[in-house]
XYZ file of C-alpha atoms in Angstrom:
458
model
C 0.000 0.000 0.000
C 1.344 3.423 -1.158
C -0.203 6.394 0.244
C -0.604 9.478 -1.589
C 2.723 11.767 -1.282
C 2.163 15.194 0.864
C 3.402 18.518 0.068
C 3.819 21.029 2.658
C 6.135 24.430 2.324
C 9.446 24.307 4.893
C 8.011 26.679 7.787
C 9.155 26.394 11.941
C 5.426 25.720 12.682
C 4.224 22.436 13.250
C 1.841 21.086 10.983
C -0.775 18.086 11.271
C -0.892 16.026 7.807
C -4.010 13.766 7.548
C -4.414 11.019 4.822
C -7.267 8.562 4.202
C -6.271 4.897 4.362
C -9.717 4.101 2.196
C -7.740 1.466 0.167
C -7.939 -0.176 3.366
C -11.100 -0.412 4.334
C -12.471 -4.190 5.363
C -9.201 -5.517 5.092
C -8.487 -7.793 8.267
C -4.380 -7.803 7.684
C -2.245 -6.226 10.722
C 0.913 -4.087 9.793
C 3.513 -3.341 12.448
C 5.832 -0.670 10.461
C 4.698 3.041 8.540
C 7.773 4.409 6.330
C 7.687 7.986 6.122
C 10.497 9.474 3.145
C 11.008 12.885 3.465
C 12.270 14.773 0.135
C 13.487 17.906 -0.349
C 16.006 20.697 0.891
C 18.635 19.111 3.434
C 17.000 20.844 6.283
C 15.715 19.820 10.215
C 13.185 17.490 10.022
C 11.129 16.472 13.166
C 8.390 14.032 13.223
C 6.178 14.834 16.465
C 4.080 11.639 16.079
C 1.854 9.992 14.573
C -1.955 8.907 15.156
C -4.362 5.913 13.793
C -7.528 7.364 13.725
C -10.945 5.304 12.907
C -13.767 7.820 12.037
C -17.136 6.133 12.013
C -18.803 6.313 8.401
C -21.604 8.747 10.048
C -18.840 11.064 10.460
C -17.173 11.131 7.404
C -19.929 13.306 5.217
C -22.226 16.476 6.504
C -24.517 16.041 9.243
C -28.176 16.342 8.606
C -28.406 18.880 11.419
C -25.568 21.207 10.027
C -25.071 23.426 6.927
C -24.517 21.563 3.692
C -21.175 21.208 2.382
C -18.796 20.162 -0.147
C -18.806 16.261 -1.323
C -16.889 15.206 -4.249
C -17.850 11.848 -6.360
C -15.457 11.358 -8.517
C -14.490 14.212 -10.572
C -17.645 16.543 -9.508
C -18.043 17.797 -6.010
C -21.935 19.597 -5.047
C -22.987 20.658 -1.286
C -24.621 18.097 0.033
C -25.171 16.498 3.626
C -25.039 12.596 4.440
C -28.300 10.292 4.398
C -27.806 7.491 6.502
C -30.101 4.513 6.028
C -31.618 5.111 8.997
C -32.157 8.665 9.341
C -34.749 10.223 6.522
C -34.328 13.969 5.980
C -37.085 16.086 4.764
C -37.726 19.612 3.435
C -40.451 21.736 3.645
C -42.119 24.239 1.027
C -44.881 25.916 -0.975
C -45.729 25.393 -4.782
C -46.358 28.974 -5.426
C -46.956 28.894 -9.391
C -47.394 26.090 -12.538
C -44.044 24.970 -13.584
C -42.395 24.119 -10.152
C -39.971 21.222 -9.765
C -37.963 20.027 -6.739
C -35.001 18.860 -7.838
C -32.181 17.243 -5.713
C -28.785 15.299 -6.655
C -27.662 12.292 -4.592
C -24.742 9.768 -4.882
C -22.424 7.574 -2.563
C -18.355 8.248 -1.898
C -16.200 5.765 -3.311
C -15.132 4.869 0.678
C -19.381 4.444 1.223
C -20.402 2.545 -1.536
C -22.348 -0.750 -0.198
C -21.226 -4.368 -0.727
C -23.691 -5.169 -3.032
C -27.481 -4.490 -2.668
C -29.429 -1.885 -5.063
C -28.740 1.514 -2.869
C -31.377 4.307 -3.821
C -32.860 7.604 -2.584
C -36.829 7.293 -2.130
C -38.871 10.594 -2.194
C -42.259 10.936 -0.675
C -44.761 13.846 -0.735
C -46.967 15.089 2.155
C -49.157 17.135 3.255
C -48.641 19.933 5.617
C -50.991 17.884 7.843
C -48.423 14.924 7.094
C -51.049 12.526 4.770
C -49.517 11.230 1.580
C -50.649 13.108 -1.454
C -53.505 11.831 -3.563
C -52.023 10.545 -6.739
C -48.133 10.502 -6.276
C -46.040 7.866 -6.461
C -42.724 7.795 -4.611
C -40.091 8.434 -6.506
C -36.985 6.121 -6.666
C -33.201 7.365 -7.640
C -31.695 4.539 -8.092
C -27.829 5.091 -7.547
C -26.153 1.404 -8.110
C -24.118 1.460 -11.559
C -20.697 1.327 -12.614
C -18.134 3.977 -11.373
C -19.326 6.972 -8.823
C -20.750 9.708 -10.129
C -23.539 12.322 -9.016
C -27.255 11.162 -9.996
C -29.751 13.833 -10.496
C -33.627 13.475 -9.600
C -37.012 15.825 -10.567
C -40.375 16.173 -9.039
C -43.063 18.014 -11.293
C -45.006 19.871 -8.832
C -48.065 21.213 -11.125
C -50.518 18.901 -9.551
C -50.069 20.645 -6.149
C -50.304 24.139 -7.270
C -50.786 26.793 -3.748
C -50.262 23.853 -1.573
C -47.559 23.569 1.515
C -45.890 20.329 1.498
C -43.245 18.414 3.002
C -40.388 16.017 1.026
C -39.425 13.039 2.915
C -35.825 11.702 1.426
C -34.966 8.134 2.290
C -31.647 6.194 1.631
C -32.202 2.761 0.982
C -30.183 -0.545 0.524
C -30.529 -3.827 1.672
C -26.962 -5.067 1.490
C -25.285 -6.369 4.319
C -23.119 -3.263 4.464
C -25.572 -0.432 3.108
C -22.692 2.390 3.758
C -24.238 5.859 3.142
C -25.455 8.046 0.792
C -25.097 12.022 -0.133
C -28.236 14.009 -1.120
C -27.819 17.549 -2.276
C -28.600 20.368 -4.566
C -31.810 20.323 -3.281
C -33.370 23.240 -4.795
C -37.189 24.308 -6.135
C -37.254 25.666 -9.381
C -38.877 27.205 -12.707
C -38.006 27.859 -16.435
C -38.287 31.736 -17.303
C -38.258 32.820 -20.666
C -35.178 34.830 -20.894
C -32.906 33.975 -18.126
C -29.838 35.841 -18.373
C -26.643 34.159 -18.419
C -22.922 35.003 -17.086
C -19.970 33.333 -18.376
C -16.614 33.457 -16.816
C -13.677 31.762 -19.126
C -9.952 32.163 -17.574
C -7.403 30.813 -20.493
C -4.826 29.571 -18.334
C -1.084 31.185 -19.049
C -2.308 33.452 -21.741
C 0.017 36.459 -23.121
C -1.713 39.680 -24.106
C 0.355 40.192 -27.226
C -0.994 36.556 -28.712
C -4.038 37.850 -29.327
C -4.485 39.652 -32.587
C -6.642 42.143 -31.984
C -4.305 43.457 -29.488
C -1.566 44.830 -32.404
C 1.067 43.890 -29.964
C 3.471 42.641 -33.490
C 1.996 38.728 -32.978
C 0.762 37.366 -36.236
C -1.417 34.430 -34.489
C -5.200 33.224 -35.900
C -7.305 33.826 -32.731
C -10.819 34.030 -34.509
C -12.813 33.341 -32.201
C -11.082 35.877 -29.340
C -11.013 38.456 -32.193
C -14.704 38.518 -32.917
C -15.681 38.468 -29.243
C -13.001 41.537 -28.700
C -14.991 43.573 -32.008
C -18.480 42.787 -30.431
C -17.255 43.659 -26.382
C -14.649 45.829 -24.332
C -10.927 44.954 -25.245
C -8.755 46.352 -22.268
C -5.384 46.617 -23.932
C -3.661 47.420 -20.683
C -4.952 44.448 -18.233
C -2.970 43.429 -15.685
C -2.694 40.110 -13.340
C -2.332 40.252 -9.665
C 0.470 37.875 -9.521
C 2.242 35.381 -11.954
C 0.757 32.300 -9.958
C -2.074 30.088 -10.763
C -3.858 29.618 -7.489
C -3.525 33.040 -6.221
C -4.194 35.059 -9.396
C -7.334 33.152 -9.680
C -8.860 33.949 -6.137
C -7.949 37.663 -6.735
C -10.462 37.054 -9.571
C -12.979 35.648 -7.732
C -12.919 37.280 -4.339
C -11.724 40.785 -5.510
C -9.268 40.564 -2.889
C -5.546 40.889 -4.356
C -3.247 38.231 -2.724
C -1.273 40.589 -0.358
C -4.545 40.929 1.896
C -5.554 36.835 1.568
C -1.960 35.838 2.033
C -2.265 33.036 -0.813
C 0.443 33.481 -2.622
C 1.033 29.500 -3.630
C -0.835 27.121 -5.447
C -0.628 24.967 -2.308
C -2.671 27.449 -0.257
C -6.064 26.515 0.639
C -8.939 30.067 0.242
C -10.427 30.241 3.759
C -13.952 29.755 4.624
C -14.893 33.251 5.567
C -13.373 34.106 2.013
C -16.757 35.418 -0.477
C -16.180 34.175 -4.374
C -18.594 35.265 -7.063
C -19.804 31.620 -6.917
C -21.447 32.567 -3.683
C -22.372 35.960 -4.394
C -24.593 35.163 -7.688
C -25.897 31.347 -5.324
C -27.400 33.722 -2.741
C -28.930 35.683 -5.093
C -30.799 32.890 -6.720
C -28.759 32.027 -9.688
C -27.824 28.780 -10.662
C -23.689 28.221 -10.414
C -21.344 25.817 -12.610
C -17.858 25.499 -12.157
C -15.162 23.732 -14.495
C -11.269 23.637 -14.198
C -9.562 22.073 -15.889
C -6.684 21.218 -12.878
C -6.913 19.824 -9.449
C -5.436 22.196 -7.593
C -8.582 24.618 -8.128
C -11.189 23.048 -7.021
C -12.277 21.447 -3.670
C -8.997 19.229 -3.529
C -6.671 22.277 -3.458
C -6.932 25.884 -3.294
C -11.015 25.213 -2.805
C -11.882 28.647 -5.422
C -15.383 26.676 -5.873
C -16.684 27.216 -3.133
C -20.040 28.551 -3.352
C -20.987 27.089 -6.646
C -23.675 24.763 -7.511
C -21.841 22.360 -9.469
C -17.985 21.791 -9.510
C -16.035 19.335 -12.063
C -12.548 18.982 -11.622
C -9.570 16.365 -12.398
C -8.761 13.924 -9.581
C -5.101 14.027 -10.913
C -3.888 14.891 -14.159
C -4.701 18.203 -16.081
C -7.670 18.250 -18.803
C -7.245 19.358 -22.243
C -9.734 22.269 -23.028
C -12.788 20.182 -24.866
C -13.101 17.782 -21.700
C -13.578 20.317 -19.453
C -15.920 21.903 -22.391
C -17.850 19.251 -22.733
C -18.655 19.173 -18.913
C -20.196 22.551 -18.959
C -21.957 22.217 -22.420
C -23.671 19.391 -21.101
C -24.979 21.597 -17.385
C -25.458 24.260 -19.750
C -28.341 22.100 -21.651
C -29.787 21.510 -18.029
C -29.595 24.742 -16.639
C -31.772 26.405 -19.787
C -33.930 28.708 -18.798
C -32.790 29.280 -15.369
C -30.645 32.320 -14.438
C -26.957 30.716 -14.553
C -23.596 32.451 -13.639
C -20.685 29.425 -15.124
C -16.905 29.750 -14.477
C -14.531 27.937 -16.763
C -10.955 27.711 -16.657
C -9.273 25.821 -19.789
C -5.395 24.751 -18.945
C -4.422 25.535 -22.203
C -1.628 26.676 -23.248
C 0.192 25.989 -19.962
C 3.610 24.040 -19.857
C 4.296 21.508 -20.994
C 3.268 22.350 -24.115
C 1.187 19.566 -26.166
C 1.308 19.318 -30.137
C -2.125 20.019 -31.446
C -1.235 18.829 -35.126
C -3.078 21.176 -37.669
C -2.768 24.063 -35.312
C 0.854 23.914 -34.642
C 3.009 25.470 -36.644
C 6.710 24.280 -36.321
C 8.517 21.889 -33.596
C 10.070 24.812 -31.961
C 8.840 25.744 -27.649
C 7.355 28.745 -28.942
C 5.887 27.092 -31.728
C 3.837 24.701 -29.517
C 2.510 27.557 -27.219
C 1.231 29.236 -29.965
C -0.639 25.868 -30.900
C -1.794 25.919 -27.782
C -2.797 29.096 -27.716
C -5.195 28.206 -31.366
C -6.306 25.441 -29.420
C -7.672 27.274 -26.594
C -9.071 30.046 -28.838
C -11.103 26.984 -30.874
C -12.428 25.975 -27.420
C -13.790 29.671 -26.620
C -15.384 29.557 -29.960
C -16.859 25.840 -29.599
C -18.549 27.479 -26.330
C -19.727 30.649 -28.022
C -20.924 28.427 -30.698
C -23.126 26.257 -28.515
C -24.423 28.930 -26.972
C -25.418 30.525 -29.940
C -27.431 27.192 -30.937
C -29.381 27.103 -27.326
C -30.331 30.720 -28.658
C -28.832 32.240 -25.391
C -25.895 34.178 -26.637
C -27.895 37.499 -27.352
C -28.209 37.142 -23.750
C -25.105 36.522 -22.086
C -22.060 38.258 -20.531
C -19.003 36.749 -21.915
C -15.988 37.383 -19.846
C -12.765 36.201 -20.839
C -9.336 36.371 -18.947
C -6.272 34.853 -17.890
C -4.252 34.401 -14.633
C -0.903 35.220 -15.521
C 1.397 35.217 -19.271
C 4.479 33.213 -19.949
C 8.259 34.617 -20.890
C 10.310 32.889 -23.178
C 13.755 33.795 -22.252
C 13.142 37.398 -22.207
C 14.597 39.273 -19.238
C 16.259 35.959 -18.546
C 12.394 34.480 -17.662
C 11.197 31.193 -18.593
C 7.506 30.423 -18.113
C 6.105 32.013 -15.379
C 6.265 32.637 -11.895
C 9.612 33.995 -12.405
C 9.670 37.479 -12.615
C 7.485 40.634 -12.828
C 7.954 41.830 -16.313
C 5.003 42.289 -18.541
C 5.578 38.929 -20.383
C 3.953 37.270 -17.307
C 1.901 39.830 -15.626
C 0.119 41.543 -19.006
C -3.176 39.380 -19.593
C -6.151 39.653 -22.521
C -9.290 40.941 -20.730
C -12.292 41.164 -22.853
C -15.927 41.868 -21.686
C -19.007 41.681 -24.351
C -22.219 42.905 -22.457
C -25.704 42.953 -24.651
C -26.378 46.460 -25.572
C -22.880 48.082 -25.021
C -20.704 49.057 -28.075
C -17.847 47.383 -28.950
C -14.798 49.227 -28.445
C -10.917 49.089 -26.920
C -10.055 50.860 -23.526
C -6.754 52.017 -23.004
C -6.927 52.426 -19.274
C -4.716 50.398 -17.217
C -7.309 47.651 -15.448
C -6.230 44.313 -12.879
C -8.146 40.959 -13.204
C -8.779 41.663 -9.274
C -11.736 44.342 -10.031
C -13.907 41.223 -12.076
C -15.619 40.609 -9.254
C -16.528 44.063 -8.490
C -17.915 44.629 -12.052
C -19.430 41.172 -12.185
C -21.168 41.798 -9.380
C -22.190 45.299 -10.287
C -23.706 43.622 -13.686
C -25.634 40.984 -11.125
């Protein structure tokens, strides 16, 4: 058994590292040694101790009688509490208007799943005097099938029009072992006509001067960035708040710049007290996607999703740009006609640099960044595109960044998170809001004041 390695940064605090032993679960086998390698600088080490600790399964997701939080399955997280097979939760509400569904999402941990058995969630509806309704059936989500993943379930409410009622959620599973299950995004909802929409896309590691419309002397084909730049606000003189992933991204999405939330690495976790846009458009009724395309920004790392609705992330290795496109096309589709604010962050181009055939033009570093940066652009314009067929992109803010550039050799910089010159600090901003003209701005702006005007446009 190999655990999972564990960074920390060298600091004279001491720090308590805790790692799941899940692979272990059931097994019956004693062990009377733990190896611990330590790599790194040749510095002090001390090892304070060390402690076994057995968490009952009840513990290990959100209690029913505390605030819903986050729960990954596989590579999508929601907030969600724990449904134990004994223990039914319920909800209570008012179908105020024709159209109403309740809608909830359930699913069970990899470390939960049962040994066998056909797990499910059971709904029932009641009465505010607590009688069954007339006429409904209970509703069954199953949740066995291959591989965990999030399973969604819907209630059409027209049937029970001005009535107060009261949903009774039930995890069932007759296995030996039923383990537990995770019921969230609970949620009642309705289809408008023209919900407006608010899209968020951060190109990971992109330059200013590789986009054409910028004039900055590089000849590259960004179509799809060009049009969007001609039909929005192109802010030739953007600037990131750092030349670091992690911390460049929560500047984005707290408006705080990372002097004041003292992440500065792309180990740092965002606190809980921290506010991202994710939260600010949630608690004003909006529905709220989020898709990165690396680990280390979601709930596994720095945590910048907190807040949202939805979150997909990788459990390890980086996703090219149309995985992590096809994940929000598909919520997209869902969400239609509900008020939806959706943050995407595409990897591309980031080092290493992959070939993209047809869009890379020579063998050379640079050469393959600039493929990279094509195959990025074709990914904004494959979203654009599909929202153009759901008839939505008359509606929508399109926002479209990046965290931090990339130096090749200039000022004695390679990549990033090097230096301070413009090479890795000057970022593409553009903004296209319905109804405003296109047109470039030649003010100096910082990615750390898009959540100020994002939530200004909210």
């Amino acid at each position: 058994f190999r655990p999972p390695a564990l960074s920390t940064r060298n600091q004279s605090t001491p720090q308590t590292l805790v790692f799941d032993l899940g692979s272990q679960r059931g097994r019956r086998t004693p062990f009377e040694q733990m190896r611990i390698l330590v790599r790194g600088p040749r510095r002090a080490f001390t090892l304070q101790g060390i402690d076994l600790i057995s968490i009952p399964d009840h513990l290990t997701l959100p209690a029913l009688d505390g605030p819903p939080a986050v729960v990954s399955i596989g590579p999508q997280a929601r907030a969600a509490q724990g449904l134990p097979p004994s223990l039914p939760a319920e909800c209570r509400f008012t179908v105020e208007s024709a159209g109403e569904h309740l809608a909830f999402a359930a699913g069970i941990p990899p470390r939960l799943r049962p040994t066998g058995g056909a797990p499910e969630v059971v709904v029932e509806l009641f009465d505010a005097g607590g009688e069954k309704l007339h006429g409904f059936q209970p509703f069954h989500l199953n949740l066995a099938g291959e591989g965990p993943q999030w399973r969604e379930g819907d209630i059409a409410l027209d049937p029970w029009i001005g009535r107060s009622l009261r949903a009774v959620f039930t995890y069932r599973c007759d296995a030996p072992y039923p383990g537990l299950a995770a019921v969230g995004d609970l949620r009642l909802w309705r289809r408008g006509e023209k919900a407006p929409l608010v899209l968020l896309i951060s190109t990971d590691t992109l330059r200013a001067d590789h986009l054409r419309t910028m004039d900055l002397g590089v000849e590259i084909d960004t179509p799809a960035l060009d049009a969007l730049a001609s039909q929005g606000l192109l802010f030739t003189r953007a600037w990131s708040s750092t030349n670091v992933t992690s911390p460049s991204h929560v500047a984005m999405l707290t408006g705080i710049p990372p002097r004041d939330t003292r992440l500065v690495s792309n180990q740092d976790r965002l606190a809980d007290e921290a506010r991202t846009l994710g939260e600010v458009y949630h608690d004003a009724g909006w529905r709220t996607l989020f898709v990165a395309s690396v680990r280390h920004l979601g709930p596994r790392g720095t945590d910048i999703s907190q807040g949202f609705d939805r979150v997909f992330t990788p459990t390890a290795q980086p996703w090219r740009g149309e995985v992590a496109v096809h994940a929000l096309e598909s919520w997209l589709d869902d969400a239609q006609g509900l008020p939806v604010f959706a943050f995407l962050h595409l990897f591309d181009p980031h080092h290493p640099y992959e070939d993209h055939g047809d869009l890379t033009h020579g063998s050379g570093e640079k050469d393959r960044y600039e493929g990279e940066v094509r195959y990025a652009d074709r990914q904004v314009g494959r979203v654009l595109e599909h929202l153009k067929g759901l008839g939505l992109d008359r509606n929508t803010v399109v926002v479209i960044g990046s965290d931090h550039g990339e130096a090749f050799g200039e000022h004695n910089s390679r990549w990033h998170a090097s230096s301070l010159y413009p090479e890795q600090l000057r970022v593409p901003l553009l903004i296209r809001v319905p109804g405003w003209p296109g047109q470039k701005i030649e003010a100096p702006v910082e990615n750390v004041d898009l959540f100020g005007t994002l939530q200004s446009l909210l």
